[in-house]
Amino acid sequence: MESAEPEPSGSRPEEEEEDEEEDEDEEEDGALLPPEQPAAAVRMEDCLAKKMEITVSEAEKRTGRNAMNIQETYTAYLIETRAVESQSEGQCAPVESLWRRYSEFELLRNYLSVTYPHIVVPPLPEKRADFVWHKLSADNMDPDFVERRRIGLENFLLRVASHPVLCQDKIFYSFLTQEGGWKEMVNETGFQLKADSRLKALNATFRVKNPDKRFTELKHYSDELQSVISHLLRVRARVADRLYGVYKVHGNYGRVFSEWSAIEKEMGDGLQSAGHHMDVYAASIDDILEEEEHYADQLKEYLFYAEALRAVCRKHELMQYDLEMAAQDLTSKKQQCEELATGTVRTFSLKGMTSKLFGQETPEQREAKIKVLEEQIQEGEEQLKSKNLEGRDFVKSAWADIERFKEQKNHDLKEALISYAVMQISMCKKGIQVWTNAKECFSKM
């Protein structure tokens, strides 16, 4: 049998028709008010991605000293931007460029995550290679890995520039256009002070009494999505390992056919040609698996998107928990005020024991305490109302962005899986063609 609890934030819109008295009771219970319809997003044609070409054109290995004056090796990435409007007018817009380190990309994303907690902020590509098959280097300075990360960083910038809210951020625009003083500009926003601690978030997760069912389900979905994609990437890595071995073993056919051709007169040319086809087939796996890494990186992006989804859910839990604590504090103060006014104590308390031991307070003392409590109650009611409105705005904005993200995810993963299937079909056709060519070589012997 379910216990009677306050309705969770984001409950059914028809509940908004309840009278003001019922709404006030719901506020005191510590539940966020139902969300209104999401506000209209910025039009796509107004996004920065439509007004500016953004590329991360190259990566460069550098050596320098860090903040601890210790020499280190790192990779810098060249960001190039060009205005689109001047090109449409027939003018050749100049290309502006600047260099950024991966750590600066991290700083930008941290700023966006804290400043826009209701948004599923696009993730960065991995800092170190994961889910790799054994022939692929896991070194973060490996040229192939750096190239894939360059593509991932460009994709991150394009995701942000295409977002209807994030694209308008001045700090993001400065990241693309202002090399000197950008870090100072970010730190001046004080976003670090607004960041919620992990301990506080964990505390809210376990102590919130009235969670929103939709956000709870979304959090569970993000966990499942991360688990499924992780397993998919592991399977893909194992398949790549075995596929690499199968292809390379075909090179042994080439060697044996070549050796055999040396001792045959009539059959020699046919065996030599067949061996050549086998050598080409064996060598083709390197390009195939390099192309596969591109699709693996697309899956990894949504592996990291799962954490971005959870971040939005954790923020909602924190806001709900703060609201419930504010409602609980307000209820406690109202009870204290009532006890002082009536002279009765409903529950066991230190105050009640003190009164019995040392006598009752004078009327003047009670009046003074009641006055203080009434001021605190008024302040608490205003604070609760403010938190309720803030929570309702968060739910409205967050859910609008979550719906946008769902559409993007469904489209991207569908395209990635179809492209991967097409690549596998093409690979199989190449195998068939190799053995068809070998058959023709054997037929001519």
Coordinates of C-alpha atoms in Angstrom, one line a residue:
M1 CA 0.0 0.0 0.0
E2 CA 1.5 3.3 -1.1
S3 CA 1.9 6.1 1.4
A4 CA 0.5 9.5 0.7
E5 CA 3.3 11.8 -0.5
P6 CA 3.3 15.3 -2.1
E7 CA 3.1 15.2 -5.9
P8 CA 6.5 15.2 -7.6
S9 CA 7.8 18.1 -9.6
G10 CA 6.5 18.0 -13.2
S11 CA 3.2 16.3 -12.3
R12 CA 0.1 16.5 -14.6
P13 CA -0.7 20.0 -16.0
E14 CA -4.4 19.8 -15.0
E15 CA -3.3 20.1 -11.4
E16 CA -2.5 23.7 -12.1
E17 CA -6.2 24.3 -11.9
E18 CA -6.2 23.8 -8.1
D19 CA -7.1 26.8 -6.0
E20 CA -4.4 29.0 -4.3
E21 CA -5.0 27.4 -0.9
E22 CA -4.1 23.9 -2.2
D23 CA -1.1 25.3 -4.0
E24 CA 0.2 26.8 -0.8
D25 CA -0.2 23.4 1.0
E26 CA 1.7 21.8 -1.9
E27 CA 4.5 24.4 -1.5
E28 CA 4.8 23.7 2.2
D29 CA 5.0 19.9 1.4
G30 CA 8.2 20.6 -0.6
A31 CA 7.1 19.6 -4.1
L32 CA 8.0 21.6 -7.1
L33 CA 5.1 23.0 -9.0
P34 CA 4.1 21.4 -12.3
P35 CA 6.0 22.8 -15.3
E36 CA 4.4 25.0 -18.0
Q37 CA 5.0 24.4 -21.7
P38 CA 8.6 24.8 -22.7
A39 CA 9.7 28.2 -23.9
A40 CA 10.4 28.5 -27.6
A41 CA 14.0 27.8 -28.5
V42 CA 16.2 30.1 -30.6
R43 CA 15.6 29.5 -34.3
M44 CA 18.2 27.3 -36.0
E45 CA 19.1 30.1 -38.5
D46 CA 20.1 32.3 -35.5
C47 CA 22.6 29.7 -34.2
L48 CA 26.3 30.5 -34.3
A49 CA 26.9 27.4 -36.5
K50 CA 24.8 29.1 -39.2
K51 CA 26.8 32.3 -39.0
M52 CA 30.3 31.0 -38.6
E53 CA 32.4 28.2 -40.0
I54 CA 34.2 26.4 -37.2
T55 CA 37.0 23.9 -37.7
V56 CA 39.8 22.4 -35.6
S57 CA 42.1 22.1 -38.5
E58 CA 45.3 20.6 -37.1
A59 CA 47.0 19.4 -33.9
E60 CA 50.6 20.2 -32.9
K61 CA 52.8 18.5 -30.3
R62 CA 54.4 21.1 -28.0
T63 CA 56.7 21.2 -24.9
G64 CA 56.4 23.8 -22.1
R65 CA 56.3 24.3 -18.4
N66 CA 53.1 24.0 -16.4
A67 CA 51.9 26.0 -13.3
M68 CA 54.3 23.9 -11.1
N69 CA 57.2 24.9 -13.4
I70 CA 57.6 21.3 -14.5
Q71 CA 58.3 20.6 -18.2
E72 CA 55.6 18.7 -19.9
T73 CA 54.6 17.6 -23.4
Y74 CA 51.1 18.4 -24.6
T75 CA 49.0 18.8 -27.8
A76 CA 47.7 22.1 -29.0
Y77 CA 44.8 22.4 -31.4
L78 CA 44.3 25.0 -34.1
I79 CA 40.8 26.5 -34.2
E80 CA 39.9 28.3 -37.4
T81 CA 36.7 30.4 -37.8
R82 CA 35.3 32.3 -40.8
A83 CA 32.2 34.4 -41.0
V84 CA 29.5 32.9 -43.3
E85 CA 27.5 36.1 -44.0
S86 CA 30.4 37.9 -45.9
Q87 CA 30.8 34.8 -48.1
S88 CA 27.1 34.8 -49.1
E89 CA 27.6 38.5 -50.1
G90 CA 30.4 37.5 -52.5
Q91 CA 33.2 38.6 -50.3
C92 CA 36.1 36.4 -49.1
A93 CA 35.9 36.5 -45.4
P94 CA 39.3 36.3 -43.6
V95 CA 40.1 33.2 -41.6
E96 CA 40.8 33.8 -37.9
S97 CA 42.7 31.2 -35.9
L98 CA 44.0 30.5 -32.4
W99 CA 45.5 27.6 -30.5
R100 CA 43.8 25.8 -27.6
R101 CA 44.9 23.0 -25.3
Y102 CA 42.6 20.1 -24.3
S103 CA 42.6 21.5 -20.8
E104 CA 41.0 24.7 -22.1
F105 CA 38.3 22.7 -23.8
E106 CA 37.7 21.0 -20.4
L107 CA 37.5 24.4 -18.7
L108 CA 35.0 25.6 -21.3
R109 CA 32.8 22.5 -20.8
N110 CA 32.9 22.8 -17.0
Y111 CA 31.8 26.4 -17.3
L112 CA 28.9 25.5 -19.6
S113 CA 27.8 22.6 -17.3
V114 CA 27.7 24.8 -14.2
T115 CA 26.2 27.9 -16.0
Y116 CA 23.5 25.9 -17.8
P117 CA 22.6 23.0 -15.4
H118 CA 19.3 22.4 -17.2
I119 CA 21.1 21.6 -20.5
V120 CA 22.5 18.3 -21.7
V121 CA 25.9 19.8 -22.5
P122 CA 27.8 18.0 -25.3
P123 CA 30.7 15.8 -24.1
L124 CA 34.3 16.1 -25.0
P125 CA 36.1 13.2 -26.7
E126 CA 38.1 10.9 -24.4
K127 CA 41.4 12.2 -23.0
R128 CA 42.9 8.8 -23.2
A129 CA 42.0 5.9 -25.5
D130 CA 39.5 3.3 -24.2
F131 CA 37.8 0.3 -25.6
V132 CA 40.7 -0.2 -28.1
W133 CA 41.6 -3.5 -29.8
H134 CA 45.1 -4.7 -29.0
K135 CA 46.9 -3.5 -32.1
L136 CA 45.7 0.1 -31.5
S137 CA 47.9 2.3 -29.4
A138 CA 46.3 3.6 -26.1
D139 CA 49.0 6.4 -25.9
N140 CA 47.3 9.8 -25.8
M141 CA 50.2 11.2 -27.9
D142 CA 49.8 8.6 -30.6
P143 CA 49.3 10.4 -34.0
D144 CA 46.2 8.4 -34.9
F145 CA 44.6 9.0 -31.5
V146 CA 45.4 12.7 -31.6
E147 CA 43.8 12.9 -35.1
R148 CA 40.6 11.2 -33.8
R149 CA 40.5 13.5 -30.8
R150 CA 41.0 16.5 -33.1
I151 CA 37.8 15.4 -35.0
G152 CA 36.0 14.9 -31.7
L153 CA 37.0 18.4 -30.5
E154 CA 35.7 19.9 -33.7
N155 CA 32.5 18.0 -33.3
F156 CA 32.1 19.3 -29.7
L157 CA 32.5 22.9 -30.9
L158 CA 29.9 22.4 -33.7
R159 CA 27.5 20.8 -31.2
V160 CA 27.7 23.8 -28.9
A161 CA 27.5 26.3 -31.8
S162 CA 24.4 24.5 -33.0
H163 CA 22.7 24.5 -29.6
P164 CA 19.8 27.1 -29.4
V165 CA 21.0 28.3 -25.9
L166 CA 24.7 27.5 -25.6
C167 CA 25.5 29.1 -29.0
Q168 CA 24.7 32.5 -27.5
D169 CA 27.1 32.3 -24.6
K170 CA 29.7 35.1 -24.7
I171 CA 32.4 33.0 -23.0
F172 CA 32.0 30.4 -25.8
Y173 CA 32.3 33.0 -28.5
S174 CA 35.4 34.4 -26.8
F175 CA 36.8 30.8 -26.7
L176 CA 36.6 30.8 -30.5
T177 CA 37.9 34.3 -31.1
Q178 CA 40.0 35.6 -28.2
E179 CA 43.2 33.7 -27.4
G180 CA 44.8 36.0 -24.8
G181 CA 43.0 36.5 -21.4
W182 CA 40.3 33.9 -22.1
K183 CA 41.0 31.9 -18.9
E184 CA 40.9 35.0 -16.8
M185 CA 37.5 35.9 -18.3
V186 CA 36.1 32.5 -17.5
N187 CA 37.4 32.6 -13.9
E188 CA 35.9 36.1 -13.4
T189 CA 32.5 34.6 -13.9
G190 CA 32.9 32.8 -10.6
F191 CA 31.3 29.6 -12.0
Q192 CA 33.5 27.4 -9.7
L193 CA 31.6 28.8 -6.7
K194 CA 28.3 27.7 -8.2
A195 CA 29.4 24.1 -8.8
D196 CA 27.7 21.6 -6.6
S197 CA 29.9 19.2 -4.7
R198 CA 29.7 15.5 -5.4
L199 CA 29.0 14.8 -1.7
K200 CA 26.1 17.2 -1.7
A201 CA 24.7 15.6 -4.8
L202 CA 25.0 12.1 -3.4
N203 CA 23.4 13.2 -0.1
A204 CA 20.4 14.7 -2.1
T205 CA 20.1 11.4 -4.1
F206 CA 19.5 9.3 -1.0
R207 CA 17.6 11.8 1.2
V208 CA 15.1 13.4 -1.3
K209 CA 11.7 12.3 -0.3
N210 CA 9.6 13.3 -3.3
P211 CA 11.6 12.7 -6.5
D212 CA 10.2 13.4 -9.9
K213 CA 9.4 10.1 -11.5
R214 CA 10.4 11.4 -15.0
F215 CA 13.9 12.4 -13.9
T216 CA 14.3 9.1 -11.9
E217 CA 13.4 7.2 -15.0
L218 CA 15.7 9.3 -17.1
K219 CA 18.6 8.7 -14.7
H220 CA 18.0 5.0 -14.9
Y221 CA 17.8 5.2 -18.7
S222 CA 21.2 7.0 -18.8
D223 CA 22.7 4.2 -16.7
E224 CA 21.3 1.6 -19.0
L225 CA 22.4 3.5 -22.1
Q226 CA 26.0 3.7 -20.8
S227 CA 26.0 0.0 -20.0
V228 CA 24.7 -1.1 -23.4
I229 CA 27.1 1.1 -25.4
S230 CA 30.0 0.0 -23.2
H231 CA 29.2 -3.6 -24.0
L232 CA 28.8 -2.8 -27.7
L233 CA 32.2 -1.2 -27.8
R234 CA 33.8 -4.1 -26.0
V235 CA 32.3 -6.6 -28.5
R236 CA 33.4 -4.4 -31.3
A237 CA 37.0 -4.4 -30.0
R238 CA 37.0 -8.2 -29.6
V239 CA 35.7 -8.6 -33.2
A240 CA 38.3 -6.2 -34.5
D241 CA 41.1 -8.3 -32.8
R242 CA 39.9 -11.5 -34.4
L243 CA 39.1 -9.9 -37.8
Y244 CA 42.7 -8.5 -37.8
G245 CA 44.0 -12.0 -37.2
V246 CA 41.9 -13.6 -39.9
Y247 CA 42.9 -11.0 -42.5
K248 CA 46.6 -11.1 -41.7
V249 CA 46.6 -14.9 -41.8
H250 CA 45.4 -14.6 -45.5
G251 CA 48.9 -13.1 -46.1
N252 CA 50.2 -16.6 -45.5
Y253 CA 48.2 -17.8 -48.5
G254 CA 50.1 -15.1 -50.5
R255 CA 53.5 -16.3 -49.3
V256 CA 52.7 -20.0 -49.9
F257 CA 51.3 -19.4 -53.4
S258 CA 54.3 -17.4 -54.2
E259 CA 56.7 -20.1 -53.0
W260 CA 54.6 -22.7 -54.9
S261 CA 54.7 -20.8 -58.1
A262 CA 58.5 -20.9 -58.1
I263 CA 58.5 -24.7 -58.6
E264 CA 55.7 -24.9 -61.2
K265 CA 55.9 -24.0 -64.9
E266 CA 52.3 -24.3 -66.2
M267 CA 50.7 -23.3 -62.9
G268 CA 53.3 -20.7 -61.8
D269 CA 51.6 -17.5 -63.2
G270 CA 48.2 -18.4 -61.8
L271 CA 49.6 -19.1 -58.4
Q272 CA 51.7 -16.0 -58.4
S273 CA 48.6 -13.8 -59.3
A274 CA 46.4 -15.5 -56.7
G275 CA 49.1 -14.9 -54.1
H276 CA 49.1 -11.2 -55.0
H277 CA 45.4 -10.9 -54.4
M278 CA 45.8 -12.6 -51.0
D279 CA 48.5 -10.1 -50.1
V280 CA 46.3 -7.1 -51.0
Y281 CA 43.4 -8.7 -49.0
A282 CA 45.6 -9.1 -46.0
A283 CA 46.8 -5.5 -46.1
S284 CA 43.3 -4.0 -46.5
I285 CA 42.4 -4.7 -42.9
D286 CA 44.4 -1.7 -41.6
D287 CA 42.3 0.8 -43.5
I288 CA 39.1 -1.1 -42.6
L289 CA 39.7 -1.0 -38.9
E290 CA 40.9 2.7 -39.1
E291 CA 37.5 3.5 -40.6
E292 CA 35.8 1.4 -37.9
E293 CA 37.4 3.7 -35.3
H294 CA 35.3 6.6 -36.7
Y295 CA 32.1 4.7 -35.9
A296 CA 33.4 3.7 -32.5
D297 CA 34.1 7.3 -31.7
Q298 CA 30.5 8.2 -32.6
L299 CA 29.3 5.6 -30.1
K300 CA 31.7 6.8 -27.5
E301 CA 30.2 10.3 -27.8
Y302 CA 26.8 8.9 -26.6
L303 CA 28.6 6.9 -23.9
F304 CA 29.8 10.2 -22.5
Y305 CA 26.4 11.9 -23.2
A306 CA 24.9 9.5 -20.6
E307 CA 26.9 11.2 -17.9
A308 CA 25.6 14.6 -19.2
L309 CA 22.1 13.3 -18.8
R310 CA 22.8 12.2 -15.2
A311 CA 24.2 15.6 -14.4
V312 CA 20.8 17.2 -15.3
C313 CA 19.0 14.6 -13.1
R314 CA 21.4 15.2 -10.2
K315 CA 20.8 19.0 -10.4
H316 CA 17.1 18.4 -10.2
E317 CA 17.5 16.2 -7.2
L318 CA 19.5 18.9 -5.4
M319 CA 16.9 21.5 -6.1
Q320 CA 14.1 19.2 -5.0
Y321 CA 16.1 18.4 -1.8
D322 CA 16.7 22.1 -1.1
L323 CA 13.0 22.8 -1.6
E324 CA 12.0 20.0 0.8
M325 CA 14.5 21.2 3.5
A326 CA 13.1 24.7 3.1
A327 CA 9.6 23.4 3.5
Q328 CA 10.5 21.4 6.5
D329 CA 12.2 24.3 8.2
L330 CA 9.2 26.5 7.5
T331 CA 6.9 23.9 9.0
S332 CA 9.1 23.7 12.1
K333 CA 9.1 27.4 12.6
K334 CA 5.3 27.6 12.3
Q335 CA 5.0 24.9 14.9
Q336 CA 7.3 26.8 17.3
C337 CA 5.3 29.9 16.8
E338 CA 2.0 28.1 17.5
E339 CA 3.5 26.5 20.6
L340 CA 4.6 29.9 21.9
A341 CA 1.2 31.4 21.2
T342 CA -0.8 28.7 22.9
G343 CA 1.7 27.6 25.5
T344 CA 1.5 24.0 24.5
V345 CA 4.3 21.7 23.3
R346 CA 3.2 19.0 20.8
T347 CA 6.4 17.0 20.7
F348 CA 9.3 16.3 23.0
S349 CA 11.9 19.0 22.7
L350 CA 14.8 20.6 24.6
K351 CA 12.7 23.7 24.8
G352 CA 9.9 21.9 26.6
M353 CA 12.2 20.3 29.1
T354 CA 13.9 23.7 29.8
S355 CA 10.5 25.2 30.5
K356 CA 9.6 22.5 33.0
L357 CA 13.0 22.8 34.8
F358 CA 13.3 26.6 34.9
G359 CA 9.8 27.8 34.6
Q360 CA 7.7 29.4 31.9
E361 CA 8.9 32.5 29.9
T362 CA 7.4 35.9 30.7
P363 CA 4.7 37.2 28.2
E364 CA 7.2 39.8 27.0
Q365 CA 9.8 37.1 26.2
R366 CA 7.2 35.1 24.4
E367 CA 6.0 38.1 22.4
A368 CA 9.6 38.9 21.4
K369 CA 10.2 35.3 20.2
I370 CA 6.9 35.2 18.4
K371 CA 7.8 38.4 16.5
V372 CA 11.2 37.0 15.5
L373 CA 9.6 33.7 14.4
E374 CA 6.9 35.5 12.4
E375 CA 9.6 37.4 10.5
Q376 CA 11.5 34.2 9.9
I377 CA 8.3 32.5 8.7
Q378 CA 7.5 35.4 6.3
E379 CA 11.1 35.2 5.0
G380 CA 10.8 31.4 4.7
E381 CA 7.6 31.6 2.8
E382 CA 9.1 34.0 0.3
Q383 CA 12.2 31.8 0.0
L384 CA 10.0 28.7 -0.5
K385 CA 8.0 30.4 -3.2
S386 CA 11.2 31.5 -4.9
K387 CA 12.6 28.0 -4.8
N388 CA 9.4 26.6 -6.2
L389 CA 9.4 29.0 -9.1
E390 CA 13.1 28.3 -9.7
G391 CA 12.4 24.6 -9.7
R392 CA 9.5 24.9 -12.1
D393 CA 11.6 26.9 -14.5
F394 CA 14.3 24.3 -14.3
V395 CA 12.0 21.4 -15.0
K396 CA 10.4 23.3 -18.0
S397 CA 13.8 24.2 -19.5
A398 CA 15.4 20.9 -18.8
W399 CA 12.7 18.8 -20.3
A400 CA 12.6 20.9 -23.4
D401 CA 16.3 20.3 -23.9
I402 CA 16.0 16.6 -23.0
E403 CA 13.4 16.3 -25.8
R404 CA 15.8 18.0 -28.2
F405 CA 18.6 15.7 -27.2
K406 CA 16.4 12.6 -27.7
E407 CA 15.7 13.6 -31.3
Q408 CA 19.4 14.2 -31.9
K409 CA 20.4 10.9 -30.3
N410 CA 17.9 8.9 -32.3
H411 CA 19.0 10.4 -35.5
D412 CA 22.7 10.2 -34.9
L413 CA 22.8 6.6 -33.6
K414 CA 20.5 5.4 -36.4
E415 CA 22.8 7.0 -39.0
A416 CA 26.0 5.6 -37.3
L417 CA 24.6 2.0 -37.1
I418 CA 23.4 2.1 -40.7
S419 CA 26.8 3.4 -41.9
Y420 CA 28.5 0.7 -39.9
A421 CA 26.4 -2.0 -41.5
V422 CA 27.1 -0.6 -44.9
M423 CA 30.8 -0.7 -44.2
Q424 CA 30.6 -4.3 -43.1
I425 CA 28.7 -5.2 -46.3
S426 CA 31.3 -3.5 -48.4
M427 CA 34.1 -5.4 -46.5
C428 CA 32.3 -8.7 -47.2
K429 CA 32.0 -7.8 -50.9
K430 CA 35.7 -7.0 -51.1
G431 CA 36.4 -10.5 -49.6
I432 CA 34.1 -12.1 -52.2
Q433 CA 35.9 -10.2 -55.0
V434 CA 39.3 -11.3 -53.8
W435 CA 38.3 -15.0 -53.9
T436 CA 36.5 -14.4 -57.2
N437 CA 39.8 -13.1 -58.6
A438 CA 41.7 -16.0 -57.1
K439 CA 39.3 -18.4 -58.7
E440 CA 39.9 -16.8 -62.1
C441 CA 43.6 -17.1 -61.6
F442 CA 43.3 -20.8 -60.7
S443 CA 41.0 -21.3 -63.8
K444 CA 43.8 -20.0 -66.1
M445 CA 46.4 -22.4 -64.9

